[in-house]
Structure formats: C-alpha cells, structure tokens
Short mmCIF file of C-alpha atoms and ligand atoms in Angstrom, two decimals:
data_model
loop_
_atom_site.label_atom_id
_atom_site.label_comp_id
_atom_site.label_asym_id
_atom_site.label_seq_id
_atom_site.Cartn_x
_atom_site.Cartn_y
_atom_site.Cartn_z
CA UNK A 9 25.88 9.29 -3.25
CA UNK A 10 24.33 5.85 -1.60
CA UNK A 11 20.30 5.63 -1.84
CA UNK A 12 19.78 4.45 1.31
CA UNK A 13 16.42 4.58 1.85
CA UNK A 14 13.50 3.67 -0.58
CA UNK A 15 12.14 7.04 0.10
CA UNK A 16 15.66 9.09 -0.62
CA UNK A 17 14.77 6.54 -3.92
CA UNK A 18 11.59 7.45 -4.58
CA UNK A 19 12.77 11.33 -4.23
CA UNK A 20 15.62 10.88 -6.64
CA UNK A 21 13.51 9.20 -9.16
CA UNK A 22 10.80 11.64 -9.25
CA UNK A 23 13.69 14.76 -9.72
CA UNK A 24 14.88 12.01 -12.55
CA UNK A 25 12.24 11.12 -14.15
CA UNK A 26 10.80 15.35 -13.55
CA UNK A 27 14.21 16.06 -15.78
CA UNK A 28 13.43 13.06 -18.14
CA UNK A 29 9.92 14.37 -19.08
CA UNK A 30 10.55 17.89 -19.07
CA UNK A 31 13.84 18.59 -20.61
CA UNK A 32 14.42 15.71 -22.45
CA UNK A 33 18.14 15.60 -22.15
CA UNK A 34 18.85 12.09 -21.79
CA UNK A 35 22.94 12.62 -21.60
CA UNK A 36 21.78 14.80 -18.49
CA UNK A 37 19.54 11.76 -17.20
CA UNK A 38 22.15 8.95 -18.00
CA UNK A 39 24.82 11.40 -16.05
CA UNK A 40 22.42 12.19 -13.11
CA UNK A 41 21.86 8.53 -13.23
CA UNK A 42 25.15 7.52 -13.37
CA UNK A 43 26.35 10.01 -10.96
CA UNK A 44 24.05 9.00 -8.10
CA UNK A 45 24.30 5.51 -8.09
CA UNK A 46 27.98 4.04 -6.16
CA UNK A 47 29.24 1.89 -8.00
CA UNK A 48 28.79 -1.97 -8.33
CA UNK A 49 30.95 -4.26 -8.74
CA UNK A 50 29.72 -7.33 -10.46
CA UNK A 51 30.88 -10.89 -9.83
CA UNK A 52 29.14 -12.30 -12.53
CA UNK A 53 30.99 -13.49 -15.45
CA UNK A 54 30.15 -12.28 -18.76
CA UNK A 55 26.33 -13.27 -19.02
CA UNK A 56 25.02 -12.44 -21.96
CA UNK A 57 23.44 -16.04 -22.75
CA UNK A 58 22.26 -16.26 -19.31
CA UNK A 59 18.30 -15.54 -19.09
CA UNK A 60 16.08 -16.09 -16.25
CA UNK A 61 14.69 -19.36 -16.43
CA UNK A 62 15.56 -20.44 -13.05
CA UNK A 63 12.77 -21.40 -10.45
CA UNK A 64 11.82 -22.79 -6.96
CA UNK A 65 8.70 -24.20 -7.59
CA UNK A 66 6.88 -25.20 -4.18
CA UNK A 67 4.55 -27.86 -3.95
CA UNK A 68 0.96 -26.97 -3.38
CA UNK A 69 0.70 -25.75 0.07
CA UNK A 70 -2.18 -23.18 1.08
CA UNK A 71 -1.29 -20.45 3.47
CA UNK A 72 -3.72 -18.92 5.30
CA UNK A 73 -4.09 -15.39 5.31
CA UNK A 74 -6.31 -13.55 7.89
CA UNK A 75 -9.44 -12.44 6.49
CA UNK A 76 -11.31 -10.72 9.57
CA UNK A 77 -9.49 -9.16 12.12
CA UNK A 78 -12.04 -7.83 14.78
CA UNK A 79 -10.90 -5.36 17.73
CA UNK A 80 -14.30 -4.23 19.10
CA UNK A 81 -12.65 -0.49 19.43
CA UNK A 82 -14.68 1.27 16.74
CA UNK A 83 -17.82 0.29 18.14
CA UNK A 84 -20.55 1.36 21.07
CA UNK A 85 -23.03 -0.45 23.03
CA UNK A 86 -23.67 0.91 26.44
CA UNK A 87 -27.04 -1.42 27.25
CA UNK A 88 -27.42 -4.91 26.99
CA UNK A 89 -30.60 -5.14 25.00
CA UNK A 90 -30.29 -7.08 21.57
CA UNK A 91 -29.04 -4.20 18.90
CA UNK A 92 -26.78 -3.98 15.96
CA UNK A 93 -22.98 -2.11 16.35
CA UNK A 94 -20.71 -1.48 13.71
CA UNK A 95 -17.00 -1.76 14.13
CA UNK A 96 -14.55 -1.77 11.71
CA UNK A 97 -15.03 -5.43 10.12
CA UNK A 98 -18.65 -4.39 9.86
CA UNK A 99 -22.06 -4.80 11.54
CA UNK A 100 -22.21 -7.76 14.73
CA UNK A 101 -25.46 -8.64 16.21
CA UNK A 102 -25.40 -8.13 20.41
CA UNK A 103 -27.80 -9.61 22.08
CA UNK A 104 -27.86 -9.45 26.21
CA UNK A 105 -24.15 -7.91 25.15
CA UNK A 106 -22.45 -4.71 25.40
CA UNK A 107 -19.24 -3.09 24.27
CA UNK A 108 -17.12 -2.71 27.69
CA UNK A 109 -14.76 -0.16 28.49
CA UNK A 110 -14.74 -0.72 31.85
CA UNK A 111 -11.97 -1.63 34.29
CA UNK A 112 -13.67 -4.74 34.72
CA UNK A 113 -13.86 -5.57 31.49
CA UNK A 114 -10.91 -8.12 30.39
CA UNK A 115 -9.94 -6.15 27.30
CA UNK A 116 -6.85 -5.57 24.82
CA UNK A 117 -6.56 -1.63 24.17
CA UNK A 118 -9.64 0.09 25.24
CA UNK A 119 -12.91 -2.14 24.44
CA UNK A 120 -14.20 -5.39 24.73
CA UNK A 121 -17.32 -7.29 24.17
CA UNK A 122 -19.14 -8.60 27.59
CA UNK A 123 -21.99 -10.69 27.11
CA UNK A 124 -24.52 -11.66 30.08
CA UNK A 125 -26.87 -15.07 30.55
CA UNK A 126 -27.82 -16.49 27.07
CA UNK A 127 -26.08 -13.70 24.99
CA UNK A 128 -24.54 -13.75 21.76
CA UNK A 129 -22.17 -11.74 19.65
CA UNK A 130 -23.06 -12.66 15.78
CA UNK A 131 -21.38 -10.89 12.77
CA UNK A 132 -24.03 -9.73 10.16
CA UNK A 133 -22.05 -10.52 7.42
CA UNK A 134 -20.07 -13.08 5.87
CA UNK A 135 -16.21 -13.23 5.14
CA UNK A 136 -16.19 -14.16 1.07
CA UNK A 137 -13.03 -16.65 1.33
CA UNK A 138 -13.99 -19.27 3.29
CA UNK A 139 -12.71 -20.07 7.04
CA UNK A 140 -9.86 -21.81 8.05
CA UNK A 141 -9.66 -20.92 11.43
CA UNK A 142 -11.81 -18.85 13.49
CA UNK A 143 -10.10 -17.50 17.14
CA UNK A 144 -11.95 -15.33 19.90
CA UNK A 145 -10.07 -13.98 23.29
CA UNK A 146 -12.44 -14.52 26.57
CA UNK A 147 -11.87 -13.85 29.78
CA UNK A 148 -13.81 -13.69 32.95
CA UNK A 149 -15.71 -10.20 33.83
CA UNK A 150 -14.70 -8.63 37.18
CA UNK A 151 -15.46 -10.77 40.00
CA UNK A 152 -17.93 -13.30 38.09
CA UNK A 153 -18.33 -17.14 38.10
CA UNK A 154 -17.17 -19.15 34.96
CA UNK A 155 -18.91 -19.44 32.42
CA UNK A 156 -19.92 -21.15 29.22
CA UNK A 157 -20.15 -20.44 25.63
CA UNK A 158 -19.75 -22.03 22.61
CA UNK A 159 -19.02 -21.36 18.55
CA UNK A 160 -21.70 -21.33 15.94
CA UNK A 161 -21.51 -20.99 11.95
CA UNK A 162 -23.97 -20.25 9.17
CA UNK A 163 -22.65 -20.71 5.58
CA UNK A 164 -26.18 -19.41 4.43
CA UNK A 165 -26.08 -15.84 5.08
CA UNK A 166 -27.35 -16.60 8.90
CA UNK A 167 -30.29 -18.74 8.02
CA UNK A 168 -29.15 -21.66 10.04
CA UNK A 169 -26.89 -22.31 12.16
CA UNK A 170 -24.38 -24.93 13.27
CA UNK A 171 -22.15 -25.33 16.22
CA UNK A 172 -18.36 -25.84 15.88
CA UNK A 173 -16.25 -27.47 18.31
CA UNK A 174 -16.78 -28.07 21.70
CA UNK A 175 -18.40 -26.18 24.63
CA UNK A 176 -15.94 -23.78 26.33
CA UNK A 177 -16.09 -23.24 30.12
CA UNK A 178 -14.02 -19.63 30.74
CA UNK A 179 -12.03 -19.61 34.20
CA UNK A 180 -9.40 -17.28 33.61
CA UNK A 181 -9.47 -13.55 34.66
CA UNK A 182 -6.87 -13.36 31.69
CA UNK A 183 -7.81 -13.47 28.20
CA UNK A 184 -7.18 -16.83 26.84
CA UNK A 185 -7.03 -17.34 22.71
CA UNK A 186 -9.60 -19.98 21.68
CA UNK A 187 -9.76 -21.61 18.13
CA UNK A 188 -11.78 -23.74 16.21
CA UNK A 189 -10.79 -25.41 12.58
CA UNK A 190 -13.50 -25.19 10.29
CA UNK A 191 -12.50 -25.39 7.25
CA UNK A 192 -15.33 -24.26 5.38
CA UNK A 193 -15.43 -22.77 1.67
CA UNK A 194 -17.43 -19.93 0.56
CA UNK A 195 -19.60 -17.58 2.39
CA UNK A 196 -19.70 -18.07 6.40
CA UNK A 197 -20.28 -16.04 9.16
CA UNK A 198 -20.02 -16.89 13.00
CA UNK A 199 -21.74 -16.16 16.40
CA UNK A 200 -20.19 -16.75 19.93
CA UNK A 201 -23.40 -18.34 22.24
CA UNK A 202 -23.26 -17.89 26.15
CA UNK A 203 -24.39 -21.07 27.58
CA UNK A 204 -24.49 -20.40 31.19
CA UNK A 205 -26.84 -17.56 32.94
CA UNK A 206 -24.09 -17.28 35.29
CA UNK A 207 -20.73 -15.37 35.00
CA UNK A 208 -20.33 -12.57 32.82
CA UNK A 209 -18.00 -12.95 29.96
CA UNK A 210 -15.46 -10.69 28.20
CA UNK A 211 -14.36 -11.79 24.44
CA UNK A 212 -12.10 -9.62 22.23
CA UNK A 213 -10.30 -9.96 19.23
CA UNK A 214 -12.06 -12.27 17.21
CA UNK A 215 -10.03 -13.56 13.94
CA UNK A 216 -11.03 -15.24 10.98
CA UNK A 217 -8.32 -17.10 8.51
CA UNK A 218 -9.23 -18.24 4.87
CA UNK A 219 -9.64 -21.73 3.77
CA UNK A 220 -9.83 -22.24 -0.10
CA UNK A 221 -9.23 -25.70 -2.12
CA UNK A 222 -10.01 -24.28 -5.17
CA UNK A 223 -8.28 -25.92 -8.07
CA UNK A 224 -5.50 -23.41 -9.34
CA UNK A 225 -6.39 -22.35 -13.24
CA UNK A 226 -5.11 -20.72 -16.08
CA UNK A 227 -6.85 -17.66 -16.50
CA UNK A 228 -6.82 -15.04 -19.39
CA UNK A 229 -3.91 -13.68 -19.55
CA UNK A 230 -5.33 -9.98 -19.78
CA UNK A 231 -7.99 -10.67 -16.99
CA UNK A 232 -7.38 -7.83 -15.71
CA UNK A 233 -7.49 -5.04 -18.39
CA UNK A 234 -5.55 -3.75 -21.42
CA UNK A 235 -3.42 -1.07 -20.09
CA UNK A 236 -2.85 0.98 -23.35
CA UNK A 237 -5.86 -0.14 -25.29
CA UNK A 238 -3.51 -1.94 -27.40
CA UNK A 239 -5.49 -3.27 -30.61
CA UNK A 240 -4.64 -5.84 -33.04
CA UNK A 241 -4.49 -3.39 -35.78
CA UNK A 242 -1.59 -2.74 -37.48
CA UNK A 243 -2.27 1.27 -37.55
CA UNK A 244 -1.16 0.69 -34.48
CA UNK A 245 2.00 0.97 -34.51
CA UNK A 246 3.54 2.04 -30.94
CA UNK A 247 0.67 -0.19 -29.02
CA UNK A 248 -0.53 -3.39 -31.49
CA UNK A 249 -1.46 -5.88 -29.74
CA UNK A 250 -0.87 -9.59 -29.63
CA UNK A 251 -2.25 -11.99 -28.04
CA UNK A 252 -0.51 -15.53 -27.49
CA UNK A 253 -1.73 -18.29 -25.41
CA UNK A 254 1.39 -17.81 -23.13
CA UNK A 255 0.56 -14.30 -22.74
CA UNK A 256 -0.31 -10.81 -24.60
CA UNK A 257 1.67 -7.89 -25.36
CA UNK A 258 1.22 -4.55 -26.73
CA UNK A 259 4.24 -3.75 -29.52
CA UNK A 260 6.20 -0.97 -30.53
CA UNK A 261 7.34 -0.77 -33.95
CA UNK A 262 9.31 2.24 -32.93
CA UNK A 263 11.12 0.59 -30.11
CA UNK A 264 11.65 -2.86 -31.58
CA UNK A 265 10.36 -4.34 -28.49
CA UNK A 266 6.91 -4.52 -26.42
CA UNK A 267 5.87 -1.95 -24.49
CA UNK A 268 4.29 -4.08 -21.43
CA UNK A 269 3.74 -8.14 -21.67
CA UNK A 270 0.55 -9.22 -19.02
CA UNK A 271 0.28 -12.96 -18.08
CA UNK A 272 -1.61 -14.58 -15.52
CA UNK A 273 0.10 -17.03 -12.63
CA UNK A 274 -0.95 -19.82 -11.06
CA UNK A 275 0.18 -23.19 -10.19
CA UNK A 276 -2.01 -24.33 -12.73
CA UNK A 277 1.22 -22.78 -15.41
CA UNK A 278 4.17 -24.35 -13.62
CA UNK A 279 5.92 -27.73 -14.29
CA UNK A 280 9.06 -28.86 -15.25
CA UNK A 281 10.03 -27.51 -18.79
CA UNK A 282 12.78 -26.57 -19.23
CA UNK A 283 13.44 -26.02 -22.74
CA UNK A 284 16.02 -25.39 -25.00
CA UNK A 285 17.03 -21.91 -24.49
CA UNK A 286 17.16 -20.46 -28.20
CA UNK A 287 15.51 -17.01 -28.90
CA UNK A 288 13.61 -16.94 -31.41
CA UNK A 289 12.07 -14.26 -33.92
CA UNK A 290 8.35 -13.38 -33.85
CA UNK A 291 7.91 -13.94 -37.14
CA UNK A 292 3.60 -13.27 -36.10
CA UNK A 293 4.59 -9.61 -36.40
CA UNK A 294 3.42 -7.48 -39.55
CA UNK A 295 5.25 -7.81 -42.73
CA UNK A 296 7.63 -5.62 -42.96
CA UNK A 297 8.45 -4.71 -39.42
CA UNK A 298 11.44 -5.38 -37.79
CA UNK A 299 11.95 -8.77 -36.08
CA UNK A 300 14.76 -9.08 -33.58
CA UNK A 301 17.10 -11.97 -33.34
CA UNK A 302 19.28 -13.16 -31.13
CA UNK A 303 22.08 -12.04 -32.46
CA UNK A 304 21.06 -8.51 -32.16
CA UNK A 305 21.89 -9.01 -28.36
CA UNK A 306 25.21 -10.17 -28.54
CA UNK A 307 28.09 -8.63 -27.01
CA UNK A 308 26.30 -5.47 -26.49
CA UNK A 309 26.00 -5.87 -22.64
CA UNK A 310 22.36 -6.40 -22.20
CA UNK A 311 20.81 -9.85 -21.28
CA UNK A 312 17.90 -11.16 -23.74
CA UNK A 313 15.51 -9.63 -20.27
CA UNK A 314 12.27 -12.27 -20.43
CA UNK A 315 9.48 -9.94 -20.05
CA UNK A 316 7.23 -12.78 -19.06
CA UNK A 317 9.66 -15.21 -17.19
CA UNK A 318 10.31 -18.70 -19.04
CA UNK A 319 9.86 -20.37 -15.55
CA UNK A 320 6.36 -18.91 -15.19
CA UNK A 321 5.44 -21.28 -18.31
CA UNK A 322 6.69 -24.19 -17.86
CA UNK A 323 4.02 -26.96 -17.72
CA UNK A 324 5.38 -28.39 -21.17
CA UNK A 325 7.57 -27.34 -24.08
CA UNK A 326 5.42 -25.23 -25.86
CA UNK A 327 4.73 -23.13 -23.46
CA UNK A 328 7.71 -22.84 -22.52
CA UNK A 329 9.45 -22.40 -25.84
CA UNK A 330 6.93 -19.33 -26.44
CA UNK A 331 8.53 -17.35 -23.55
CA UNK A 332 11.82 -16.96 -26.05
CA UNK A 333 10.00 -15.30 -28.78
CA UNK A 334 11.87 -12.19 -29.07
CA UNK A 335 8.82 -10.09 -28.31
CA UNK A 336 8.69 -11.32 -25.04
CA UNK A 337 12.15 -9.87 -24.47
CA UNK A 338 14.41 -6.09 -23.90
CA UNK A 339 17.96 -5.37 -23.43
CA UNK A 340 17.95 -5.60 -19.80
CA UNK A 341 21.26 -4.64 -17.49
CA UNK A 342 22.65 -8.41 -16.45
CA UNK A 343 22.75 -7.50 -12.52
CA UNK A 344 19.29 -6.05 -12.58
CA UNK A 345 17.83 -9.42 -14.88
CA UNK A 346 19.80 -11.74 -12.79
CA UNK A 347 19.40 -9.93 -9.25
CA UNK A 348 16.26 -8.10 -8.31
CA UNK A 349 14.12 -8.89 -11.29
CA UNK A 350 15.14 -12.23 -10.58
CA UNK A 351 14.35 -12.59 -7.31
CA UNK A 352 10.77 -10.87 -7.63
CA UNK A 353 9.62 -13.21 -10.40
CA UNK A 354 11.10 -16.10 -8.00
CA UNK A 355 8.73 -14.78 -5.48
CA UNK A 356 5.74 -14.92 -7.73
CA UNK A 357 6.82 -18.46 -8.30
CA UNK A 358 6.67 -19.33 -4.46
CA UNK A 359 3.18 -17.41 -3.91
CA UNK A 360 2.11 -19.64 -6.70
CA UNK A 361 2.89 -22.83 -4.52
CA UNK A 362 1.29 -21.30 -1.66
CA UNK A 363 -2.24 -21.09 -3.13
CA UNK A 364 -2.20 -17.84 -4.89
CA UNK A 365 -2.87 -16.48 -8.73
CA UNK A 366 -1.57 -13.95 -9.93
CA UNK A 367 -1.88 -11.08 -12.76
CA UNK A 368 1.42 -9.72 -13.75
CA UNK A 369 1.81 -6.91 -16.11
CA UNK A 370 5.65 -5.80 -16.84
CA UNK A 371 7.22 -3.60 -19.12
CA UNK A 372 9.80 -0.74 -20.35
CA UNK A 373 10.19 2.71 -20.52
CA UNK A 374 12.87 5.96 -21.48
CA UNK A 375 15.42 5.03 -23.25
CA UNK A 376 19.32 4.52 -22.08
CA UNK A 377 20.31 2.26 -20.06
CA UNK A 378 23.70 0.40 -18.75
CA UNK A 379 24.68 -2.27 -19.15
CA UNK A 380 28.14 -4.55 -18.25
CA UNK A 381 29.94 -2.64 -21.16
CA UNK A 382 29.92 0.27 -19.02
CA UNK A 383 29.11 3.80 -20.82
CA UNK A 384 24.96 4.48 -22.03
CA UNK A 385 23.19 2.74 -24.85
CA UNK A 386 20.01 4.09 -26.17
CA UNK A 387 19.89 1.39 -28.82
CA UNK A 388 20.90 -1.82 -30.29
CA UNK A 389 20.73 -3.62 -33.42
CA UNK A 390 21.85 -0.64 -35.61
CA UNK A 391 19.16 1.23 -34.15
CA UNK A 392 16.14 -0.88 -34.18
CA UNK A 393 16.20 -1.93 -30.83
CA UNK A 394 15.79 0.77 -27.86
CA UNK A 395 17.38 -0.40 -24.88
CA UNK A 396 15.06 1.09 -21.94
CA UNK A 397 16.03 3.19 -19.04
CA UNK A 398 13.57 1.56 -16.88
CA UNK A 399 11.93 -1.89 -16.21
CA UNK A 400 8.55 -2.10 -15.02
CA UNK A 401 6.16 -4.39 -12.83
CA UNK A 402 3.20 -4.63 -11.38
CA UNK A 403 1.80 -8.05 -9.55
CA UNK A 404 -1.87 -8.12 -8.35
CA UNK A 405 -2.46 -11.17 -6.10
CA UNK A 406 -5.46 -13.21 -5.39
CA UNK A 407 -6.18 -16.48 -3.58
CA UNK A 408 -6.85 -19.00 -5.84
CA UNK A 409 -10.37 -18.69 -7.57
CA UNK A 410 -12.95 -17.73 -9.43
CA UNK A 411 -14.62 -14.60 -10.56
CA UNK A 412 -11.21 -12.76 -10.11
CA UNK A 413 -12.13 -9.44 -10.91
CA UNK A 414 -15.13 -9.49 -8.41
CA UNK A 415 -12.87 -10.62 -6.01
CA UNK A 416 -10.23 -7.31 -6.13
CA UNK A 417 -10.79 -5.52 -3.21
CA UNK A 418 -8.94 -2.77 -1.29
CA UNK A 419 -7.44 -5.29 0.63
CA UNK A 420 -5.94 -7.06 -2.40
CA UNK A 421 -2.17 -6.71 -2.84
CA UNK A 422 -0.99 -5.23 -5.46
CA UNK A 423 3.31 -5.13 -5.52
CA UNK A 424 4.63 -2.29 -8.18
CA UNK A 425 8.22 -1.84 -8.90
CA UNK A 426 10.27 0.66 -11.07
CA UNK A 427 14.04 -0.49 -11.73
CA UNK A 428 16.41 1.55 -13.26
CA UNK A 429 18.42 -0.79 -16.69
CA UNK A 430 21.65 -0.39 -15.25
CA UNK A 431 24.10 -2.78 -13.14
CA UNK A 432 24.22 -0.76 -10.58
CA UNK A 433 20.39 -1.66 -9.89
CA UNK A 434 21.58 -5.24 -8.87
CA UNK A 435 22.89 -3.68 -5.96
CA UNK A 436 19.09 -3.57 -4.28
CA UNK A 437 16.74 -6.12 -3.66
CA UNK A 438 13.60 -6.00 -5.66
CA UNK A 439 11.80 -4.61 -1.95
CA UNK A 440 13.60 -1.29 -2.25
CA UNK A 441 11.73 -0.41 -6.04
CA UNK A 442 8.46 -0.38 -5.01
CA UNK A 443 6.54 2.15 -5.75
CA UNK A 444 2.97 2.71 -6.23
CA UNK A 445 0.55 2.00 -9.03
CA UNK A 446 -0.32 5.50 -9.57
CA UNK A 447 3.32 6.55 -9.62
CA UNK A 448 3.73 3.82 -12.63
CA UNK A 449 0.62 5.29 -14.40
CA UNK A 450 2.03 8.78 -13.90
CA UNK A 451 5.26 7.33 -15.34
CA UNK A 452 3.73 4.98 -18.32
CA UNK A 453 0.58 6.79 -19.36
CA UNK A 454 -1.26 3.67 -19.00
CA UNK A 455 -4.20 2.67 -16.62
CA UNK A 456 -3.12 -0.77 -14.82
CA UNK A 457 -5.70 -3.39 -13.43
CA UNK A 458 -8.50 -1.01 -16.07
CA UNK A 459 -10.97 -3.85 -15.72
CA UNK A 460 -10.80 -3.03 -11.71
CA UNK A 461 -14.05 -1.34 -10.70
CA UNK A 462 -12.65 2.71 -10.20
CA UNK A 463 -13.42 2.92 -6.62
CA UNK A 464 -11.36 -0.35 -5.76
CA UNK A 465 -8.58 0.80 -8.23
CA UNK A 466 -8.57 3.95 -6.34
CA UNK A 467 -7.13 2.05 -2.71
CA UNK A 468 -5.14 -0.66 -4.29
CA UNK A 469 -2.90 1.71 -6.59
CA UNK A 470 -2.14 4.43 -4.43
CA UNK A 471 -0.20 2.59 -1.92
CA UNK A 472 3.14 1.23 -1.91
CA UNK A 473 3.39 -2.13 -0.88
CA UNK A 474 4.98 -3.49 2.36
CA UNK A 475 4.65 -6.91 2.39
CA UNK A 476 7.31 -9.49 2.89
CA UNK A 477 9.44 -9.99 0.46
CA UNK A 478 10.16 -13.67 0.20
MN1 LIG B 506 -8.78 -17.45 -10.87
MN1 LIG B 507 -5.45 1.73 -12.97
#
C-alpha cells in the first residue's frame, strides 16, 4: 500500500501509533510498518560515515512577509460621520467615510471603503514589525470627478503624524494598487487623507509588509521552554538535563541517547566550519552511565542522526565540533537522515539567510526502527543504545528580534514533523510529515513552546502547517 496523501498518513499513523501505545507489540508495529510502506530502493552507497553537515547558507537577505492584510468585509459603516469600525485586522478610524457595498462602489468581493471631501480612513492600532511597504487599492466612486488623497504614518501610537510619498490624484473607475516604501522599524500605523472635496473615492485592500534590520543573535537555546522539565539532577534519569552552549538536551539513561535536543537559529550561528567529522563521547555525563562511541554505530545500518545539525553551528570550530558529541546523536535510517531530515534542516538554514530565528526542538521516540540492513532493530551497542521508531521536530519561526517570546503570536509559524526511522521514509519529502504540535504532545508526553503564553500555544499547535517548503 502507497501513502499517498499526508492525510491517508496521518490516518495510518494514528492506527500505528493507537497499536503502539495500547498493545505494545512492537513485532506487530514493525510488521504493520513494514507492511504499509512500498518499498524503496536506495541509491545511496553504504553511508554509515555520512552525517548531515551539509548546508546552503544564504547571505543576509530580508524577506518581507505581510503583516496586515485588510479586506474591509467584516466591517459596517452605513453614514459618513467620523466613527470607529472593526474589521478583521482590527479597529480603523472613518471619518466623512463609509463602508460601501454598493454597485457604485469600486470594490473586490463585497465591501469597500468610500471616503467623501477631507475624509480619512486611519487604523487604530499599530502593526508590531515595522513597515516595509504599505499598498491601498482606489478607484473612482460611480460617476465622480478625480480625486486626491495622500498617505500618512505615525510611529507614536497616532500622536503625530507624517506624510509618505507623494500626493495621489485617482482617475481610474478600476481599482489601481498604490504603494509607498517606508521602511520604518517598530510600532507604526497609517491613515489614507482625501485631499480634494471633490470626487468620491473607493479604497480596498490595504496591505502592510514588515521591515526589520535587527541584528540576528544567538539566543538561549531553551528560549522557548523545557519540554519535559528536564533537570540537571542525576535522579533524573530518563529526562536529566544538559545544557551546552551549542544547545541543551534532556537524557535518557535508559535509551542511551537524548530524548529531545532544543537549539536556537539564527544567522547570528552560521559560518563556515566545517570541522573534522569525529564523534565523540560525552564524557559530561554522570559517572557511571553509559557513553556511546562511535563505534557503537558501525555497520549496524543507522547513520550517527545529528539531533542538532552540525551546519546549524558552524560560526567556528568549537561550535561546531560540539554538534558530534554523541549526545547530540540517534541511530537514524540513512534515507530518512540524508533525505527529508535533510532537506528540512536545509530549509531552516535558508530561513536563517532570509532574516528569520528560529527555535528548534527535535527528538526520538518508540523503539524499532530500519535501517539499510533491512530487518528491525530495537537496539544497538549490545543493548545500550535504543534505536527509535520515530524522529521528531518541531521549528517555531520568528523574524529576527527581540523579546521573542512576547513576540509568538497565533500568526507565528510553527512547522511539526513526525518521521518514521526507516528507509523507506526517504521516499517523502519532509512536507508530507507534518503534523501538528498537539499531535506530537499527544505522541511525546511533553508540552512544546511551554514558555508560550496558553492562549497563543492554543492556535499555533493545533494546526498543521502549510507553508512552502523550500
Ligand atoms: Mn531573537
Ligand atoms: Mn505546548
């Protein structure tokens, strides 16, 4: 049987992971598993030195992303005397201005905004991330002269104002896109002015995009919460933390691994290193606990997996170096290291050189998994090292700044994935495992982004993510 569809996935995985949790029988699991997924056939040559180290690393370029998207449907305003409408980007200001639904209103969909004489259309709030751009639609009403109007700013919450641009004489009976470059930081909020007493004009569709030169930084690593209360306590055995200046993990004795490793990414992490690529043992763990080497992984058909990528630390050799610490790595199938996972920590690399931070958390789960030796392995290393049924991520993605955690919001994207540690998971892109933040929690027992006010958790982990994917 093909998946075909990430839903058919998501269905399959929940009747998986249902038999996983509730029966237990992990020949059953690794057979359903097994079973289910048509077979790949790998082209890769034996890879069990190969890691993921590899990177595009972009150049500092910041890409705008729309911050205020305004439609003028969700609001009404059947007068033209000065009063406050909401619509969906929040409260606007209409003075000598109505919301028009007539057929003489120049509109997109059903509404539009038509302001008479001296009017003015002026949001009550401010977008948080700066303006790049700001673009309004305006047309001609009906039958009516030209007129005149022009763009106005107020980076202190509406105090004072300041025009943008030059004055714009509407003609057309079409709606024609106007923009103006700001380029403003911070807090700002805008106001379309009618200049002229004459002609009545129609505006709709006003856009905002962000404008940030924030430095990138290197944040804390665990910014954005502890997942499983790990605790640098060695009574902790399944979930003891520790905390590198790479990045932190939560160990399991048991497993002979981490359970989840959490690192933040920004430019501010990438360089060139590129260091020598021997894995090491964490010899910062507890006396007496088992440290992996790197022999452990040899010939057993599992890649050293980086947990957090070697190319997401490489502004000089130590940091670099760190990222082959043993702790920092699980068996990992070689198709689903060098394939999807692959690809999705590429991507975090190129939203990195586009102006964005980011707060990655991966990790494993189950045990059994296959890799290029065919067959299931619950463990390696004579038993010390639990090879994982499932790898783990979760990416929460912020324009470069400050005050991260203040800046989550429900619009913040969040991309989750679940990928199954066999080859046969190299067979999908890394687009086709996600899955949603709840469904991870549900799977993990752990509470991602904790440090996320509830309410804003609530939106951002209970959708899956559709963004592009490269
Ligand atoms: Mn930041
Ligand atoms: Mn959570």
């Amino acid at each position: 049987m093909i998946f075909k569809s990430g839903n058919l996935f998501i269905t399959l995985h929940c009747s998986i992971l249902a038999q996983y949790f509730f029966s237990m029988n992990r020949t059953f699991l690794a057979l359903l598993l097994t079973g289910v997924i048509f077979t790949f056939n790998t082209c890769k040559k034996d890879s069990h030195y190969i890691d993921d180290q590899n990177s595009t690393i972009i150049s500092a370029r910041i890409k705008s992303t729309t911050v205020l998207s305004e439609t003028f449907e969700a609001g009404t305003k059947t007068a033209y005397a000065a009063a406050n409408v909401t619509f969906s980007s929040g409260s606007w200001y209409l003075n000598n201005a109505l919301v028009g639904n007539s057929a003489s209103d120049r509109k997109f969909n059903t509404k539009s905004i038509r302001v008479q004489n001296i009017g003015s259309v002026r949001m009550n709030f401010n977008v948080t991330s700066g303006a790049g751009v700001v673009s309004v639609y305006h047309a001609r009403y009906g039958t009516d002269a030209n007129g005149t109007w022009e763009m106005w700013y107020s980076v202190d919450n509406g105090t004072t104002w300041t025009k943008t641009g030059a004055t714009i004489t509407t003609s057309s009976i079409s709606l024609v896109q106007t923009s103006f470059t700001v380029n403003l930081t911070g807090n700002v909020r805008f106001e379309v002015r009618k200049t002229s007493n004459s002609g009545r004009l129609n505006f709709d569709n006003f856009s905002i995009t962000d404008y940030s030169t924030t430095t990138p930084t290197q944040d804390n690593n665990m910014g954005m919460g502890n997942p499983s209360g790990a605790q640098a306590n060695i009574t902790f055995t399944t979930n003891y933390l520790m905390v590198k200046p790479q990045y932190s993990l939560s160990y399991n004795k048991s497993r002979g691994t981490a359970n989840w490793v959490s690192w933040h990414l920004s430019s501010a992490w990438l360089g060139s290193s590129n260091a020598d690529h021997s894995f090491t043992s964490d010899n910062t763990l507890p006396t007496g606990w088992y440290k992996a080497t790197s022999s452990n992984y040899t010939n057993t058909g599992f890649d050293r997996g980086h947990m957090c990528p070697a190319a997401d630390r490489s502004l000089n050799t130590t940091d670099n170096t760190a990222t082959y610490v043993l702790t920092n790595v699980s068996p990992q199938a070689p198709n689903l290291n060098q394939i999807p996972w692959n690809n999705l920590e590429q991507y975090c690399r190129t939203l990195a050189g586009q102006g964005y931070e980011m707060y990655i958390v991966d990790g494993v789960t189950g045990m059994g998994g296959t890799g290029s030796n065919g067959g299931v392995t619950n463990t390696i290393a004579g038993g010390n090292i639990t090879v994982p049924a499932w790898w783990w991520k979760s990416i929460l993605i912020l324009p470069n700044g400050q005050n991260d955690v203040s800046r989550v919001s429900s619009a913040t994207r969040v991309i989750t994935v679940v990928m199954p540690n066999t080859q046969t998971s190299g067979s999908q892109t890394w687009g086709y495992y996600r899955v949603t933040v709840d469904y991870l929690e549900t799977l993990t027992g752990y509470d991602l982004w904790a440090n996320v006010p509830a309410t804003v958790q609530s939106s951002i982990e209970s959708v899956v993510d559709t963004g592009p994917v490269n």
